[in-house]
Amino acid sequence: MPTVIFQLPDGTERKVTAASGTVLMQAAVSNGVQGIVAECGGNASCATCHVYVDAAQSELAGGPNDVEDEMLDFTAAERRPTSRLSCQVQLSDALDGLVVHVPEEQV
Amino acid sequence: MSAVPAVTTAAPGAPVVDLDLADLRRDPYPAYAELRRTAPLAWVPSVGRHLLTRYEDIVLAEKLPEVFSSREEGSLLLRTVGPNMLREDDPNHRRLRSAAEPPTRPRQVRDLWAGAFERTAHELLDRIAGRGEADLMADFAEPLVAANLALVLGLRDASAEDVANWSRAMMAGNSNYADDPDIWLRAERATRAIEDAVARAAEAARREPDGSVISSMVHAAGPVDLAEIQNNVKVIIGGGVNEPRDVFGVGAWALLNRPEVRERVLKEPSSWKRVFEETARWVSPIGMYPRQLTQDHEIAGLTLPAGSRVALVIASGNRDESVFERADEFDLDRPHRPHLAFGGGPHFCMGAWVARHEVSAIAWPLVFGRLKGLRLAEGATASDSGSAAGRLDGWVFRGPTSLNVTWQAA
């Protein structure tokens, strides 16, 4: 059961534990993490579950797939090299301790 | 059809609230405010459904598509267009959506369609610019979005007028709660015409792929048959005209009534995006959509039995005061909270990126940029609240019936 840490724009953080195999967006939404909107429910059609993976862990989390890469060009907050759609980040024990930053805006 | 038969009566303990459909069409917002306050889940006999009206409850329902099924028995949309992805659940919904979606993704919109959208907008403005007056709904917004839709769908030999007329006929069917036989007849004629046009376009796209929705469905990895393409194109024509057209009209009307906001937006073109999202929240072009419960479920303090029919009233959720302060006001500076106008979950509006681009990046900036001294024609000013009677009409779908304006003709 990996634990992930959401750093919120107001400086607070939320630590959430989720089963391996679930996606990061689901872990956020089912724990009521503010700022992860996820309008499309995880289908990579809305770009409202955008997060920045902590720079030190970016390689570990991997890069975006093709559809995700396209959607990341249209996020409300600026795209950065560490940007991911949290609905496309599958959690595993290897990602235990993952830190992600939630942007100010999603829509 | 759903495994659980539809229950067409009130759930035990549900408050029964009589609402007149004509009143709802004229202005649904006072009734929604009352429902949110006193009966956030109410059985409304004239609609034959429970209306769910609070923001948080609607969001909860949207997150449970396996409970709040899109497969509704007796759906007006099913009657109008036949089986389609909007009234399907995953995995069948996902198969059809995946096949149709690629041409509506934002990069495709920008790279493949935006240039043509812009040319069409200029052509329409060229036609009216010298007149100094127009109805921006009939003379600009509707032909623009209909032409854009024909292009994105791949309906090569359909005119903007064909598409707009088909859309109007089907939308009337889809909101024909009064069961008017003339409305059904018009809708049937439109759907036959669309089937013919899609069959021709699919045949052409089979030989020569063109990046359109029909082409994408013809060449999809998972098999999609012609009837499925036809029915889903019908659904897209239904929503693809009135929703961007109505957002255009409501937003233009809002700015024409607020010169100080208009000046600000013209100085900061990046704020057209905010105008779009606030307009869609303020007067949502789709007011509600139906769901049917697959199992007993408790929501808004009531237990609904399996088979219960529910309407998610997103127009009401978007005016929920507990989420949006002074929710009845149009306010570009309101604290950022996501609106519900595009729906949520697997059925999140497929046309969202097309609509955003054609309206906020093209239609509004060109109209306000090219038509100097643009103002509402005398007598065209409706109430500023956006919820009083006037030129807005509808509750299942809501938008301006006309937008008469004048400007200084060159």
Short mmCIF file of C-alpha atoms in Angstrom, two decimals:
data_model
loop_
_atom_site.label_atom_id
_atom_site.label_comp_id
_atom_site.label_asym_id
_atom_site.label_seq_id
_atom_site.Cartn_x
_atom_site.Cartn_y
_atom_site.Cartn_z
CA MET A 1 0.00 0.00 0.00
CA PRO A 2 2.04 3.00 -1.20
CA THR A 3 1.70 6.33 0.56
CA VAL A 4 1.67 9.52 -1.51
CA ILE A 5 1.92 13.12 -0.37
CA PHE A 6 -0.05 15.94 -1.99
CA GLN A 7 1.48 19.39 -1.47
CA LEU A 8 -1.37 21.88 -1.75
CA PRO A 9 -1.08 25.43 -3.10
CA ASP A 10 -1.76 26.89 0.36
CA GLY A 11 1.34 25.16 1.73
CA THR A 12 -0.43 22.34 3.57
CA GLU A 13 0.10 18.69 2.70
CA ARG A 14 -2.11 15.61 2.61
CA LYS A 15 -0.72 12.13 3.10
CA VAL A 16 -2.83 9.42 1.47
CA THR A 17 -2.45 5.66 1.31
CA ALA A 18 -3.86 3.75 -1.65
CA ALA A 19 -3.74 0.22 -3.01
CA SER A 20 -1.15 -0.65 -5.63
CA GLY A 21 -2.75 -0.68 -9.07
CA THR A 22 -5.07 2.26 -8.38
CA VAL A 23 -4.33 5.61 -10.00
CA LEU A 24 -3.08 8.71 -8.24
CA MET A 25 -6.20 10.74 -9.18
CA GLN A 26 -8.45 8.13 -7.54
CA ALA A 27 -6.35 8.22 -4.38
CA ALA A 28 -6.82 12.00 -4.28
CA VAL A 29 -10.52 12.07 -5.05
CA SER A 30 -11.54 9.25 -2.71
CA ASN A 31 -9.67 11.01 0.10
CA GLY A 32 -11.13 14.42 -0.69
CA VAL A 33 -7.82 16.07 -1.62
CA GLN A 34 -8.75 19.63 -2.64
CA GLY A 35 -7.62 20.84 -6.03
CA ILE A 36 -7.83 17.55 -7.92
CA VAL A 37 -11.02 18.13 -9.89
CA ALA A 38 -10.96 15.18 -12.31
CA GLU A 39 -14.05 16.23 -14.25
CA CYS A 40 -13.87 13.34 -16.71
CA GLY A 41 -13.40 10.70 -14.04
CA GLY A 42 -10.06 9.43 -15.29
CA ASN A 43 -10.45 9.23 -19.06
CA ALA A 44 -7.76 11.78 -19.94
CA SER A 45 -10.31 14.06 -21.65
CA CYS A 46 -10.43 17.09 -19.34
CA ALA A 47 -6.94 17.94 -17.97
CA THR A 48 -8.33 18.86 -14.53
CA CYS A 49 -6.30 16.42 -12.40
CA HIS A 50 -2.95 18.00 -13.28
CA VAL A 51 -0.07 17.61 -10.79
CA TYR A 52 3.65 18.35 -10.71
CA VAL A 53 5.68 15.35 -9.60
CA ASP A 54 8.48 16.32 -7.24
CA ALA A 55 11.56 16.89 -9.40
CA ALA A 56 13.67 14.31 -7.56
CA GLN A 57 11.09 11.57 -8.29
CA SER A 58 10.14 12.55 -11.81
CA GLU A 59 12.06 9.73 -13.44
CA LEU A 60 10.61 7.18 -11.04
CA ALA A 61 7.06 8.25 -11.88
CA GLY A 62 7.76 8.09 -15.62
CA GLY A 63 6.60 10.33 -18.44
CA PRO A 64 3.19 10.93 -19.99
CA ASN A 65 1.63 8.68 -22.64
CA ASP A 66 0.64 10.20 -26.01
CA VAL A 67 -2.90 11.24 -25.13
CA GLU A 68 -1.78 12.58 -21.77
CA ASP A 69 1.05 14.51 -23.43
CA GLU A 70 -1.50 16.24 -25.65
CA MET A 71 -3.81 17.12 -22.77
CA LEU A 72 -0.92 18.51 -20.73
CA ASP A 73 -0.53 21.26 -23.36
CA PHE A 74 -3.98 22.52 -22.34
CA THR A 75 -3.90 22.56 -18.54
CA ALA A 76 -5.10 25.69 -16.72
CA ALA A 77 -1.84 26.05 -14.78
CA GLU A 78 1.43 26.16 -16.74
CA ARG A 79 2.89 22.91 -18.01
CA ARG A 80 6.31 22.00 -16.59
CA PRO A 81 8.71 19.14 -17.37
CA THR A 82 7.38 17.29 -14.30
CA SER A 83 3.68 17.71 -15.21
CA ARG A 84 1.45 14.63 -15.22
CA LEU A 85 -2.26 13.96 -15.29
CA SER A 86 -2.79 12.15 -12.00
CA CYS A 87 -5.39 9.87 -13.63
CA GLN A 88 -2.60 8.37 -15.73
CA VAL A 89 -0.15 7.70 -12.88
CA GLN A 90 -0.57 4.12 -11.69
CA LEU A 91 0.49 3.58 -8.09
CA SER A 92 2.80 0.76 -7.08
CA ASP A 93 5.05 -0.04 -4.13
CA ALA A 94 7.91 1.49 -6.12
CA LEU A 95 6.11 4.85 -5.83
CA ASP A 96 5.77 4.68 -2.03
CA GLY A 97 6.60 8.15 -0.68
CA LEU A 98 5.80 9.94 -3.96
CA VAL A 99 5.40 13.70 -3.51
CA VAL A 100 3.23 15.67 -5.94
CA HIS A 101 2.42 19.37 -6.03
CA VAL A 102 -1.17 20.44 -6.79
CA PRO A 103 -1.37 23.55 -9.02
CA GLU A 104 -3.43 26.66 -8.21
CA GLU A 105 -5.87 26.15 -11.05
CA GLN A 106 -7.38 23.17 -12.85
CA VAL A 107 -10.06 24.73 -15.07
CA MET B 1 -32.12 -1.62 -21.74
CA SER B 2 -31.26 -1.49 -18.08
CA ALA B 3 -31.26 -4.75 -16.18
CA VAL B 4 -33.39 -3.10 -13.48
CA PRO B 5 -36.81 -1.98 -14.77
CA ALA B 6 -37.57 1.71 -14.50
CA VAL B 7 -39.61 2.82 -11.50
CA THR B 8 -41.81 5.67 -12.64
CA THR B 9 -43.09 6.74 -9.25
CA ALA B 10 -41.76 8.73 -6.32
CA ALA B 11 -39.38 6.98 -3.94
CA PRO B 12 -40.90 6.30 -0.49
CA GLY B 13 -40.56 9.49 1.55
CA ALA B 14 -39.59 11.66 -1.41
CA PRO B 15 -41.26 15.09 -1.40
CA VAL B 16 -43.54 15.57 -4.40
CA VAL B 17 -43.21 19.01 -5.97
CA ASP B 18 -45.46 20.17 -8.80
CA LEU B 19 -43.58 22.25 -11.34
CA ASP B 20 -45.18 23.66 -14.47
CA LEU B 21 -43.08 22.91 -17.56
CA ALA B 22 -43.95 26.27 -19.16
CA ASP B 23 -42.72 28.07 -16.03
CA LEU B 24 -39.52 26.04 -16.06
CA ARG B 25 -38.89 26.94 -19.71
CA ARG B 26 -39.38 30.63 -19.01
CA ASP B 27 -37.10 30.70 -15.98
CA PRO B 28 -36.15 27.57 -14.01
CA TYR B 29 -33.84 29.27 -11.52
CA PRO B 30 -36.34 30.38 -8.82
CA ALA B 31 -37.78 26.84 -8.72
CA TYR B 32 -34.29 25.35 -8.46
CA ALA B 33 -33.37 27.71 -5.60
CA GLU B 34 -36.50 26.62 -3.73
CA LEU B 35 -35.75 22.94 -4.35
CA ARG B 36 -32.15 23.30 -3.14
CA ARG B 37 -33.46 24.92 0.04
CA THR B 38 -36.38 22.67 0.83
CA ALA B 39 -36.28 19.48 -1.26
CA PRO B 40 -32.87 18.79 -2.83
CA LEU B 41 -34.19 15.45 -4.06
CA ALA B 42 -37.82 15.88 -5.13
CA TRP B 43 -40.19 13.87 -7.29
CA VAL B 44 -41.57 16.16 -10.00
CA PRO B 45 -44.62 14.53 -11.65
CA SER B 46 -44.54 16.66 -14.83
CA VAL B 47 -40.96 15.48 -15.49
CA GLY B 48 -41.48 11.91 -14.23
CA ARG B 49 -38.20 11.99 -12.36
CA HIS B 50 -36.58 12.93 -9.09
CA LEU B 51 -34.76 16.22 -9.51
CA LEU B 52 -31.37 16.31 -7.77
CA THR B 53 -30.48 19.98 -7.41
CA ARG B 54 -27.55 20.53 -5.00
CA TYR B 55 -23.97 20.80 -6.30
CA GLU B 56 -22.39 18.28 -3.93
CA ASP B 57 -25.09 15.65 -4.52
CA ILE B 58 -24.76 15.99 -8.29
CA VAL B 59 -20.98 15.61 -8.06
CA LEU B 60 -21.41 12.48 -5.91
CA ALA B 61 -23.84 11.00 -8.43
CA GLU B 62 -21.52 11.73 -11.35
CA LYS B 63 -18.73 9.88 -9.59
CA LEU B 64 -20.85 6.70 -9.39
CA PRO B 65 -21.74 5.82 -12.99
CA GLU B 66 -22.19 2.18 -11.97
CA VAL B 67 -25.08 3.25 -9.68
CA PHE B 68 -26.41 6.24 -11.65
CA SER B 69 -26.65 4.47 -15.00
CA SER B 70 -26.94 6.34 -18.29
CA ARG B 71 -29.10 3.52 -19.63
CA GLU B 72 -32.46 5.05 -18.96
CA GLU B 73 -35.62 3.23 -19.98
CA GLY B 74 -38.09 5.36 -21.89
CA SER B 75 -35.43 8.02 -22.55
CA LEU B 76 -36.57 10.73 -24.96
CA LEU B 77 -33.10 10.73 -26.46
CA LEU B 78 -33.28 6.99 -27.17
CA ARG B 79 -36.64 7.52 -28.83
CA THR B 80 -35.28 10.39 -30.94
CA VAL B 81 -31.98 8.94 -32.14
CA GLY B 82 -31.85 5.25 -31.18
CA PRO B 83 -29.14 3.57 -29.06
CA ASN B 84 -26.16 5.88 -28.60
CA MET B 85 -23.14 6.45 -26.37
CA LEU B 86 -24.84 9.06 -24.21
CA ARG B 87 -27.33 6.44 -23.01
CA GLU B 88 -24.76 3.68 -22.59
CA ASP B 89 -22.45 2.75 -19.74
CA ASP B 90 -18.88 1.50 -19.97
CA PRO B 91 -17.51 -0.65 -21.53
CA ASN B 92 -19.79 -0.10 -24.54
CA HIS B 93 -19.84 3.65 -23.99
CA ARG B 94 -16.04 3.69 -23.86
CA ARG B 95 -15.72 1.69 -27.11
CA LEU B 96 -17.87 4.23 -28.99
CA ARG B 97 -16.40 7.28 -27.31
CA SER B 98 -12.82 6.15 -27.98
CA ALA B 99 -13.69 5.70 -31.63
CA ALA B 100 -15.30 9.13 -31.98
CA GLU B 101 -13.14 11.25 -29.67
CA PRO B 102 -9.71 11.81 -31.31
CA PRO B 103 -10.83 14.61 -33.69
CA THR B 104 -12.28 16.59 -30.76
CA ARG B 105 -9.11 16.54 -28.66
CA PRO B 106 -7.55 19.97 -28.06
CA ARG B 107 -4.45 19.55 -30.20
CA GLN B 108 -6.57 18.36 -33.15
CA VAL B 109 -8.86 21.31 -32.66
CA ARG B 110 -5.91 23.69 -32.76
CA ASP B 111 -3.98 22.05 -35.61
CA LEU B 112 -6.72 20.59 -37.80
CA TRP B 113 -9.83 22.72 -37.39
CA ALA B 114 -9.06 26.16 -35.97
CA GLY B 115 -8.00 27.73 -39.28
CA ALA B 116 -11.25 26.76 -41.00
CA PHE B 117 -13.30 27.85 -37.96
CA GLU B 118 -11.70 31.28 -38.21
CA ARG B 119 -12.24 31.61 -41.97
CA THR B 120 -15.92 30.74 -41.56
CA ALA B 121 -16.33 33.29 -38.78
CA HIS B 122 -14.79 36.00 -40.97
CA GLU B 123 -17.03 35.05 -43.92
CA LEU B 124 -20.14 35.32 -41.78
CA LEU B 125 -19.04 38.68 -40.42
CA ASP B 126 -18.19 39.91 -43.95
CA ARG B 127 -21.79 39.19 -44.88
CA ILE B 128 -23.31 41.29 -42.11
CA ALA B 129 -20.62 43.91 -41.39
CA GLY B 130 -22.06 46.49 -43.80
CA ARG B 131 -25.59 46.16 -42.42
CA GLY B 132 -25.02 47.70 -39.02
CA GLU B 133 -27.54 45.38 -37.42
CA ALA B 134 -28.10 41.66 -37.01
CA ASP B 135 -29.46 38.91 -34.83
CA LEU B 136 -26.17 37.44 -33.65
CA MET B 137 -27.81 34.09 -32.90
CA ALA B 138 -29.42 33.47 -36.30
CA ASP B 139 -26.99 35.45 -38.47
CA PHE B 140 -23.70 34.46 -36.89
CA ALA B 141 -23.52 31.98 -34.00
CA GLU B 142 -25.76 29.25 -35.35
CA PRO B 143 -24.34 29.14 -38.90
CA LEU B 144 -20.81 29.29 -37.49
CA VAL B 145 -21.13 26.39 -35.07
CA ALA B 146 -23.18 24.35 -37.55
CA ALA B 147 -20.56 24.77 -40.29
CA ASN B 148 -17.80 23.90 -37.81
CA LEU B 149 -19.69 20.84 -36.71
CA ALA B 150 -20.24 19.61 -40.28
CA LEU B 151 -16.48 19.92 -40.78
CA VAL B 152 -15.43 18.12 -37.58
CA LEU B 153 -17.99 15.36 -38.14
CA GLY B 154 -16.96 14.92 -41.78
CA LEU B 155 -20.41 15.60 -43.27
CA ARG B 156 -18.97 16.86 -46.54
CA ASP B 157 -22.19 17.46 -48.45
CA ALA B 158 -24.31 18.88 -45.61
CA SER B 159 -24.74 22.64 -45.37
CA ALA B 160 -24.61 24.62 -42.14
CA GLU B 161 -28.34 25.17 -42.57
CA ASP B 162 -29.00 21.42 -42.87
CA VAL B 163 -27.03 20.74 -39.69
CA ALA B 164 -28.73 23.57 -37.77
CA ASN B 165 -32.20 22.42 -38.86
CA TRP B 166 -31.48 18.79 -37.97
CA SER B 167 -30.16 19.83 -34.59
CA ARG B 168 -33.21 21.93 -33.82
CA ALA B 169 -35.59 19.13 -34.80
CA MET B 170 -33.79 16.56 -32.66
CA MET B 171 -33.39 18.85 -29.67
CA ALA B 172 -37.13 19.49 -29.77
CA GLY B 173 -37.70 15.73 -29.71
CA ASN B 174 -35.23 15.23 -26.92
CA SER B 175 -37.06 17.71 -24.69
CA ASN B 176 -40.56 16.74 -25.84
CA TYR B 177 -41.84 16.07 -22.35
CA ALA B 178 -45.28 17.23 -23.51
CA ASP B 179 -45.29 14.36 -26.12
CA ASP B 180 -46.32 16.58 -29.04
CA PRO B 181 -46.77 14.34 -32.15
CA ASP B 182 -45.69 17.09 -34.59
CA ILE B 183 -42.38 17.39 -32.77
CA TRP B 184 -41.81 13.63 -33.07
CA LEU B 185 -42.54 13.77 -36.81
CA ARG B 186 -40.03 16.57 -37.41
CA ALA B 187 -37.40 14.72 -35.38
CA GLU B 188 -37.94 11.54 -37.41
CA ARG B 189 -37.52 13.38 -40.71
CA ALA B 190 -34.27 14.91 -39.45
CA THR B 191 -32.85 11.61 -38.26
CA ARG B 192 -33.59 9.91 -41.62
CA ALA B 193 -31.76 12.72 -43.42
CA ILE B 194 -28.76 12.40 -41.09
CA GLU B 195 -28.62 8.63 -41.62
CA ASP B 196 -28.38 9.18 -45.39
CA ALA B 197 -25.71 11.88 -45.05
CA VAL B 198 -23.64 9.76 -42.65
CA ALA B 199 -23.83 6.69 -44.89
CA ARG B 200 -22.42 8.73 -47.79
CA ALA B 201 -19.72 10.33 -45.64
CA ALA B 202 -18.69 6.99 -44.12
CA GLU B 203 -18.32 5.47 -47.58
CA ALA B 204 -16.10 8.37 -48.68
CA ALA B 205 -14.04 8.24 -45.47
CA ARG B 206 -13.53 4.50 -45.89
CA ARG B 207 -11.73 5.22 -49.19
CA GLU B 208 -10.05 8.42 -48.04
CA PRO B 209 -9.60 9.09 -44.28
CA ASP B 210 -9.95 12.80 -43.46
CA GLY B 211 -9.39 13.12 -39.71
CA SER B 212 -13.09 13.72 -39.02
CA VAL B 213 -15.27 12.02 -36.39
CA ILE B 214 -16.99 9.84 -38.99
CA SER B 215 -13.62 8.89 -40.47
CA SER B 216 -12.25 8.14 -37.00
CA MET B 217 -15.22 5.85 -36.25
CA VAL B 218 -14.96 4.10 -39.63
CA HIS B 219 -11.27 3.37 -39.03
CA ALA B 220 -11.48 2.68 -35.26
CA ALA B 221 -9.44 -0.18 -33.83
CA GLY B 222 -12.55 -1.66 -32.18
CA PRO B 223 -15.35 -2.42 -34.65
CA VAL B 224 -18.11 0.17 -34.98
CA ASP B 225 -20.96 -0.52 -37.39
CA LEU B 226 -22.70 2.01 -39.62
CA ALA B 227 -25.86 2.22 -37.48
CA GLU B 228 -23.70 3.06 -34.46
CA ILE B 229 -21.92 5.80 -36.40
CA GLN B 230 -25.27 7.18 -37.59
CA ASN B 231 -26.85 7.26 -34.15
CA ASN B 232 -23.84 8.80 -32.48
CA VAL B 233 -23.53 11.47 -35.15
CA LYS B 234 -27.18 12.31 -34.45
CA VAL B 235 -26.40 12.80 -30.77
CA ILE B 236 -23.39 14.96 -31.58
CA ILE B 237 -25.43 17.11 -33.99
CA GLY B 238 -28.02 17.56 -31.27
CA GLY B 239 -25.57 18.94 -28.71
CA GLY B 240 -22.91 20.29 -31.01
CA VAL B 241 -25.01 23.17 -32.33
CA ASN B 242 -27.05 24.49 -29.46
CA GLU B 243 -24.45 24.29 -26.72
CA PRO B 244 -21.67 26.42 -28.27
CA ARG B 245 -24.29 28.65 -29.92
CA ASP B 246 -26.02 29.31 -26.61
CA VAL B 247 -22.80 29.89 -24.67
CA PHE B 248 -21.81 32.39 -27.36
CA GLY B 249 -25.16 34.17 -27.07
CA VAL B 250 -25.35 34.27 -23.30
CA GLY B 251 -21.75 35.45 -22.94
CA ALA B 252 -22.13 38.14 -25.62
CA TRP B 253 -25.34 39.31 -23.98
CA ALA B 254 -23.66 39.39 -20.56
CA LEU B 255 -20.83 41.58 -21.87
CA LEU B 256 -23.13 43.87 -23.86
CA ASN B 257 -25.00 44.51 -20.62
CA ARG B 258 -21.73 45.22 -18.77
CA PRO B 259 -19.62 47.76 -20.64
CA GLU B 260 -16.96 47.87 -17.92
CA VAL B 261 -16.46 44.10 -18.06
CA ARG B 262 -16.38 44.21 -21.86
CA GLU B 263 -13.68 46.90 -21.85
CA ARG B 264 -11.59 44.88 -19.47
CA VAL B 265 -11.89 41.69 -21.51
CA LEU B 266 -11.00 43.51 -24.73
CA LYS B 267 -7.84 44.79 -23.03
CA GLU B 268 -6.94 41.32 -21.70
CA PRO B 269 -7.77 38.82 -24.44
CA SER B 270 -6.60 35.94 -22.24
CA SER B 271 -9.72 36.52 -20.11
CA TRP B 272 -12.05 35.24 -22.86
CA LYS B 273 -11.41 31.81 -21.34
CA ARG B 274 -12.77 33.04 -18.01
CA VAL B 275 -15.77 34.51 -19.82
CA PHE B 276 -16.45 31.09 -21.32
CA GLU B 277 -16.31 29.17 -18.05
CA GLU B 278 -18.34 31.76 -16.13
CA THR B 279 -20.96 31.92 -18.89
CA ALA B 280 -21.33 28.13 -18.93
CA ARG B 281 -21.74 28.15 -15.15
CA TRP B 282 -24.16 31.09 -15.07
CA VAL B 283 -26.59 29.82 -17.73
CA SER B 284 -25.66 26.22 -18.52
CA PRO B 285 -26.67 25.34 -22.08
CA ILE B 286 -27.61 21.84 -20.90
CA GLY B 287 -29.71 22.18 -17.79
CA MET B 288 -30.15 18.59 -16.78
CA TYR B 289 -29.65 14.99 -17.85
CA PRO B 290 -31.30 11.79 -16.72
CA ARG B 291 -29.93 8.78 -14.86
CA GLN B 292 -31.51 5.51 -13.70
CA LEU B 293 -30.44 3.68 -10.55
CA THR B 294 -29.02 0.19 -10.90
CA GLN B 295 -29.38 -0.51 -7.16
CA ASP B 296 -30.86 0.96 -4.00
CA HIS B 297 -28.84 4.02 -3.07
CA GLU B 298 -28.99 6.74 -0.44
CA ILE B 299 -28.44 10.30 -1.57
CA ALA B 300 -29.59 13.72 -0.34
CA GLY B 301 -31.08 12.07 2.76
CA LEU B 302 -33.34 9.63 0.93
CA THR B 303 -32.99 6.02 -0.16
CA LEU B 304 -33.89 5.65 -3.80
CA PRO B 305 -34.90 2.14 -4.86
CA ALA B 306 -33.20 0.43 -7.82
CA GLY B 307 -34.80 1.57 -11.07
CA SER B 308 -35.55 5.08 -9.78
CA ARG B 309 -35.34 7.82 -12.37
CA VAL B 310 -33.25 10.85 -11.45
CA ALA B 311 -32.44 14.09 -13.23
CA LEU B 312 -29.06 15.62 -12.42
CA VAL B 313 -29.94 19.30 -12.63
CA ILE B 314 -26.53 20.78 -13.38
CA ALA B 315 -28.04 24.22 -14.07
CA SER B 316 -29.13 24.22 -10.44
CA GLY B 317 -25.81 22.91 -9.12
CA ASN B 318 -24.10 25.76 -10.95
CA ARG B 319 -26.25 28.26 -8.99
CA ASP B 320 -25.74 26.57 -5.60
CA GLU B 321 -24.99 29.38 -3.12
CA SER B 322 -23.07 27.02 -0.85
CA VAL B 323 -20.47 26.69 -3.62
CA PHE B 324 -20.77 29.92 -5.63
CA GLU B 325 -21.28 33.14 -3.66
CA ARG B 326 -23.90 35.43 -5.22
CA ALA B 327 -24.45 32.55 -7.63
CA ASP B 328 -27.08 34.37 -9.70
CA GLU B 329 -24.57 37.02 -10.71
CA PHE B 330 -22.25 36.92 -13.69
CA ASP B 331 -18.83 37.57 -12.13
CA LEU B 332 -15.50 36.97 -13.87
CA ASP B 333 -13.63 37.41 -10.61
CA ARG B 334 -15.44 34.82 -8.54
CA PRO B 335 -13.20 32.39 -6.64
CA HIS B 336 -12.33 29.49 -8.82
CA ARG B 337 -14.61 26.49 -8.34
CA PRO B 338 -15.26 23.96 -11.09
CA HIS B 339 -18.68 24.27 -12.70
CA LEU B 340 -20.79 21.32 -13.82
CA ALA B 341 -21.81 22.54 -17.26
CA PHE B 342 -19.80 19.91 -19.15
CA GLY B 343 -21.07 17.10 -16.94
CA GLY B 344 -18.64 14.78 -15.23
CA GLY B 345 -17.24 11.28 -15.25
CA PRO B 346 -17.06 9.10 -18.35
CA HIS B 347 -19.66 11.25 -20.15
CA PHE B 348 -17.71 14.52 -19.69
CA CYS B 349 -18.65 16.59 -22.76
CA MET B 350 -16.76 15.34 -25.80
CA GLY B 351 -17.18 18.68 -27.54
CA ALA B 352 -15.73 20.74 -24.68
CA TRP B 353 -12.47 21.58 -26.46
CA VAL B 354 -14.16 22.36 -29.77
CA ALA B 355 -16.66 24.65 -28.05
CA ARG B 356 -14.06 26.43 -25.96
CA HIS B 357 -11.95 27.17 -29.01
CA GLU B 358 -14.64 28.19 -31.46
CA VAL B 359 -16.39 30.45 -28.96
CA SER B 360 -13.67 31.93 -26.73
CA ALA B 361 -10.73 32.02 -29.14
CA ILE B 362 -12.63 32.85 -32.35
CA ALA B 363 -16.29 33.89 -32.20
CA TRP B 364 -16.30 36.41 -29.33
CA PRO B 365 -12.96 38.09 -30.11
CA LEU B 366 -13.86 38.52 -33.80
CA VAL B 367 -17.38 39.81 -33.17
CA PHE B 368 -16.31 42.29 -30.50
CA GLY B 369 -13.16 43.20 -32.44
CA ARG B 370 -14.72 43.74 -35.86
CA LEU B 371 -18.14 45.22 -35.12
CA LYS B 372 -17.27 48.70 -33.80
CA GLY B 373 -19.68 50.26 -31.34
CA LEU B 374 -21.52 46.99 -30.86
CA ARG B 375 -24.58 47.37 -28.63
CA LEU B 376 -27.87 45.68 -27.90
CA ALA B 377 -30.65 46.91 -30.17
CA GLU B 378 -33.23 49.02 -28.40
CA GLY B 379 -35.68 46.81 -26.57
CA ALA B 380 -33.38 43.80 -26.71
CA THR B 381 -32.12 44.22 -23.16
CA ALA B 382 -33.50 41.53 -20.93
CA SER B 383 -33.16 41.42 -17.18
CA ASP B 384 -29.60 41.64 -15.99
CA SER B 385 -30.03 38.80 -13.52
CA GLY B 386 -29.98 36.19 -16.26
CA SER B 387 -32.82 34.44 -14.58
CA ALA B 388 -35.76 36.69 -15.29
CA ALA B 389 -38.12 36.24 -18.21
CA GLY B 390 -36.90 37.72 -21.45
CA ARG B 391 -34.96 36.35 -24.33
CA LEU B 392 -33.68 33.22 -22.66
CA ASP B 393 -35.77 30.11 -23.07
CA GLY B 394 -35.65 26.50 -21.96
CA TRP B 395 -34.70 24.37 -19.00
CA VAL B 396 -33.49 21.04 -20.45
CA PHE B 397 -31.51 23.21 -22.87
CA ARG B 398 -31.36 26.95 -22.28
CA GLY B 399 -30.17 29.87 -24.36
CA PRO B 400 -31.15 33.14 -26.02
CA THR B 401 -33.82 32.89 -28.71
CA SER B 402 -32.31 35.96 -30.41
CA LEU B 403 -29.67 38.59 -29.81
CA ASN B 404 -30.45 41.74 -31.79
CA VAL B 405 -27.56 44.15 -31.95
CA THR B 406 -26.47 47.26 -33.83
CA TRP B 407 -23.04 48.70 -34.64
CA GLN B 408 -21.46 51.41 -36.79
CA ALA B 409 -21.45 49.99 -40.30
CA ALA B 410 -18.29 50.98 -42.14
#
